[in-house]
């Protein structure tokens, strides 16, 4: 791609300094609402990756030696800076990946502040052990210690959130950190790094941008790296596992999902439809969220009512509206990048070719969906799309589409609903809609998912773990997972 010359350029944060990539290499960042370049980010090399790791390694002993209270003070300062610069950060996130401003401003920024404050409050937990009397003459106890250098790899759909949950808890536990954002939406992360440059001692927090194909292996296999945390695809996880096969490392993997949202015959249909249509899959960032309810399992007796409710909601211009992502009235943003845009379009066509019925949507392109805005004609817009099928074996029911596409499948019994919900390789999340409390508890116990919500969807919080099972990964970005336990026995 030809690189533009009149765009703002961002830099890496390495060793407490803002640095360009070796040789000054840059990559255009594309505004997905227009399809046009709007900023430039570093195209870092293996040499840059090694420099960042070495900076983190050098900073680790002194950072580890600080008290939990001293580390917590830095984290609280970071939270204050995020809150003070929230409008600017939200705007950059919106322009870089298309997540509409009404959600990044009023939802994302307060969550980021809460994450850093929560990490500060839990800093002491990372080093807290136990005493275990072994016998009348011997005492056992445990220590919790940081790993060392942690590499956090973040995705293009939620850069600031994943940056925060990886960096904040790892730093609170006494680790030093290298964050690698996706080069497709790195601007907000690079700007946050700039804002936090003077909050932490040099080398404690490093942020480096570059293609994973060029610097990914270096970041994860370097002998000075002690733990890796990835939020991303199964393919990326496989690549990391191969790169570290010679010297395995502890990892946190938060991968994809094919999450089921299950509506029983006694569900509150109005509330369920609102959740499906506004914050579970047809969202402000167009369903580009790992927990998106991409399968709707609906009791056969209410499936037509649910389908009509979703269609009516999505057709209501007061509830669902395309438009400029920086306009607070816009509810639905574009797909974050061109390759993902083309992938989602191909999945919609695949579903139709496989025999699925198109219930709603299916259109794409700015000129088609927003004909009165010529400036958005080349953006990566896809209409919320609902398909319907009787079979859970279709590829659109088994593979993660990662966009505003959901497939509706009918069921007749509770047992069938459980089998359908568990009938994929993924196990990240599930939703259950019922007024039957006993059934709700049975479903929570039976569903193979790391997160289950009853009569709501996608409710997460800093006091609850967030992770998956099966091919959706393992581990959580939590204070517990960023420190390790050491056992000691003393004969008295």
Coordinates of C-alpha atoms in Angstrom, one line a residue, residues 126-308:
X126 CA -0.8 -10.3 43.8
X127 CA 1.8 -10.8 46.5
X128 CA -0.3 -12.3 49.2
X129 CA 0.4 -15.9 50.2
X130 CA -0.9 -18.4 52.8
X131 CA 0.5 -20.1 55.9
X132 CA 0.1 -23.9 56.0
X133 CA 1.1 -25.7 59.2
X134 CA 2.8 -29.0 58.1
X135 CA 3.4 -30.5 61.5
X136 CA 4.1 -29.4 65.0
X137 CA 7.7 -28.7 64.0
X138 CA 7.4 -27.5 60.4
X139 CA 5.7 -24.5 58.8
X140 CA 4.6 -24.3 55.1
X141 CA 3.8 -21.0 53.4
X142 CA 3.3 -19.7 49.9
X143 CA 4.5 -16.6 48.2
X144 CA 3.0 -15.0 45.1
X145 CA 5.5 -13.5 42.7
X146 CA 5.3 -11.7 39.3
X147 CA 6.4 -13.6 36.2
X148 CA 8.7 -10.9 34.8
X149 CA 8.2 -9.6 31.3
X150 CA 4.6 -10.1 30.0
X151 CA 3.7 -9.6 26.3
X152 CA 0.1 -8.6 25.7
X153 CA -1.2 -9.0 22.1
X154 CA -4.4 -7.1 21.5
X155 CA -7.0 -7.3 18.7
X156 CA -8.4 -4.6 16.3
X157 CA -11.9 -4.7 17.6
X158 CA -11.4 -3.3 21.1
X159 CA -7.8 -2.0 21.4
X160 CA -8.1 0.3 24.4
X161 CA -10.1 -2.2 26.5
X162 CA -7.7 -5.1 25.9
X163 CA -4.7 -2.9 26.3
X164 CA -6.1 -1.9 29.7
X165 CA -7.0 -5.3 31.1
X166 CA -3.7 -6.8 30.1
X167 CA -1.4 -3.9 31.1
X168 CA -3.2 -2.9 34.3
X169 CA -3.4 -6.2 36.1
X170 CA 0.1 -7.4 34.9
X171 CA 1.6 -4.1 36.1
X172 CA -0.3 -4.3 39.4
X173 CA 1.2 -7.8 40.0
X174 CA 4.7 -6.4 39.6
X175 CA 5.4 -7.5 36.0
X176 CA 6.7 -5.2 33.2
X177 CA 4.8 -5.2 30.0
X178 CA 5.1 -5.0 26.2
X179 CA 1.8 -4.4 24.5
X180 CA 1.5 -5.1 20.8
X181 CA -1.7 -3.7 19.3
X182 CA -3.0 -4.8 15.9
X183 CA -1.4 -2.6 13.2
X184 CA -4.9 -2.3 11.7
X185 CA -6.2 -0.2 14.7
X186 CA -3.2 0.9 16.7
X187 CA -3.7 4.7 16.9
X188 CA -5.6 4.8 20.2
X189 CA -3.2 2.4 21.9
X190 CA -0.2 4.4 20.8
X191 CA -1.8 7.6 22.0
X192 CA -2.6 6.1 25.3
X193 CA 1.1 5.0 25.6
X194 CA 2.1 8.6 25.0
X195 CA -0.3 9.8 27.7
X196 CA 1.1 7.2 30.2
X197 CA 4.8 7.8 29.2
X198 CA 5.7 9.6 32.4
X199 CA 3.4 7.7 34.8
X200 CA 5.5 4.6 35.0
X201 CA 9.3 4.3 35.3
X202 CA 11.0 3.9 31.9
X203 CA 10.7 0.5 30.5
X204 CA 7.9 -0.7 32.7
X205 CA 5.2 -0.1 30.0
X206 CA 6.2 -0.5 26.4
X207 CA 3.9 -0.4 23.3
X208 CA 5.1 -1.4 19.9
X209 CA 3.2 -1.6 16.6
X210 CA 4.0 -3.7 13.7
X211 CA 2.7 -6.6 11.5
X212 CA 2.4 -9.8 13.5
X213 CA 3.9 -11.7 10.6
X214 CA 7.1 -9.7 11.1
X215 CA 7.5 -9.2 14.9
X216 CA 5.0 -11.7 16.4
X217 CA 7.4 -14.6 16.8
X218 CA 10.1 -12.4 18.2
X219 CA 7.8 -11.0 20.9
X220 CA 6.6 -14.4 22.1
X221 CA 9.6 -16.6 21.7
X222 CA 12.3 -14.3 23.1
X223 CA 13.9 -15.9 26.2
X224 CA 13.4 -12.8 28.3
X225 CA 9.6 -13.0 27.8
X226 CA 8.0 -14.9 30.7
X227 CA 4.3 -14.9 29.9
X228 CA 2.1 -14.1 26.9
X229 CA -1.5 -12.9 26.9
X230 CA -3.4 -13.0 23.6
X231 CA -6.9 -11.8 22.8
X232 CA -7.4 -12.8 19.2
X233 CA -8.1 -15.6 16.8
X234 CA -7.4 -19.3 17.1
X235 CA -5.0 -19.1 14.2
X236 CA -2.9 -16.6 16.1
X237 CA -2.9 -18.8 19.2
X238 CA -1.7 -21.7 17.1
X239 CA 1.1 -19.6 15.6
X240 CA 2.2 -18.6 19.2
X241 CA 2.1 -22.2 20.3
X242 CA 4.3 -23.2 17.4
X243 CA 6.7 -20.3 18.0
X244 CA 7.1 -21.3 21.7
X245 CA 7.1 -25.1 21.2
X246 CA 10.8 -25.3 21.9
X247 CA 10.5 -23.4 25.2
X248 CA 6.8 -23.4 26.3
X249 CA 5.6 -20.4 28.3
X250 CA 2.5 -19.8 30.4
X251 CA -0.2 -18.1 28.4
X252 CA -3.6 -16.5 28.7
X253 CA -5.6 -17.1 25.5
X254 CA -9.0 -15.3 25.0
X255 CA -10.0 -16.5 21.6
X256 CA -13.2 -16.7 19.5
X257 CA -16.7 -17.8 20.1
X258 CA -19.9 -19.1 18.5
X259 CA -22.1 -18.1 21.4
X260 CA -25.7 -19.3 21.7
X261 CA -28.4 -17.0 23.0
X262 CA -31.2 -19.3 24.0
X263 CA -34.9 -18.2 24.2
X264 CA -37.3 -20.5 25.9
X265 CA -41.1 -20.3 25.3
X266 CA -41.6 -18.4 28.6
X267 CA -38.9 -15.8 27.8
X268 CA -39.6 -12.1 28.0
X269 CA -39.5 -11.7 24.3
X270 CA -39.5 -7.9 24.3
X271 CA -36.4 -7.7 26.5
X272 CA -34.7 -10.5 24.7
X273 CA -35.3 -8.9 21.3
X274 CA -33.9 -5.6 22.6
X275 CA -30.8 -7.3 23.9
X276 CA -30.2 -9.2 20.6
X277 CA -30.8 -6.1 18.5
X278 CA -28.8 -3.6 20.5
X279 CA -26.0 -5.1 22.6
X280 CA -25.5 -8.8 22.0
X281 CA -24.7 -9.1 18.2
X282 CA -26.1 -6.1 16.3
X283 CA -24.0 -3.7 18.2
X284 CA -22.3 -0.3 17.8
X285 CA -19.2 -2.0 16.5
X286 CA -21.2 -4.2 14.2
X287 CA -21.0 -7.5 16.1
X288 CA -17.2 -7.5 16.2
X289 CA -17.1 -8.8 19.7
X290 CA -15.9 -12.2 20.8
X291 CA -19.1 -12.9 22.9
X292 CA -21.5 -11.9 20.2
X293 CA -24.6 -14.1 20.2
X294 CA -24.0 -15.4 16.7
X295 CA -26.5 -18.2 17.2
X296 CA -30.0 -17.6 18.3
X297 CA -31.6 -20.8 19.6
X298 CA -35.3 -20.1 19.8
X299 CA -38.1 -22.4 21.0
X300 CA -40.1 -23.3 17.9
X301 CA -43.4 -22.0 19.4
X302 CA -42.0 -18.4 19.5
X303 CA -39.5 -18.3 16.7
X304 CA -41.7 -16.3 14.3
X305 CA -42.6 -13.8 17.0
X306 CA -38.9 -13.3 17.8
X307 CA -37.9 -13.0 14.2
X308 CA -40.6 -10.3 13.6

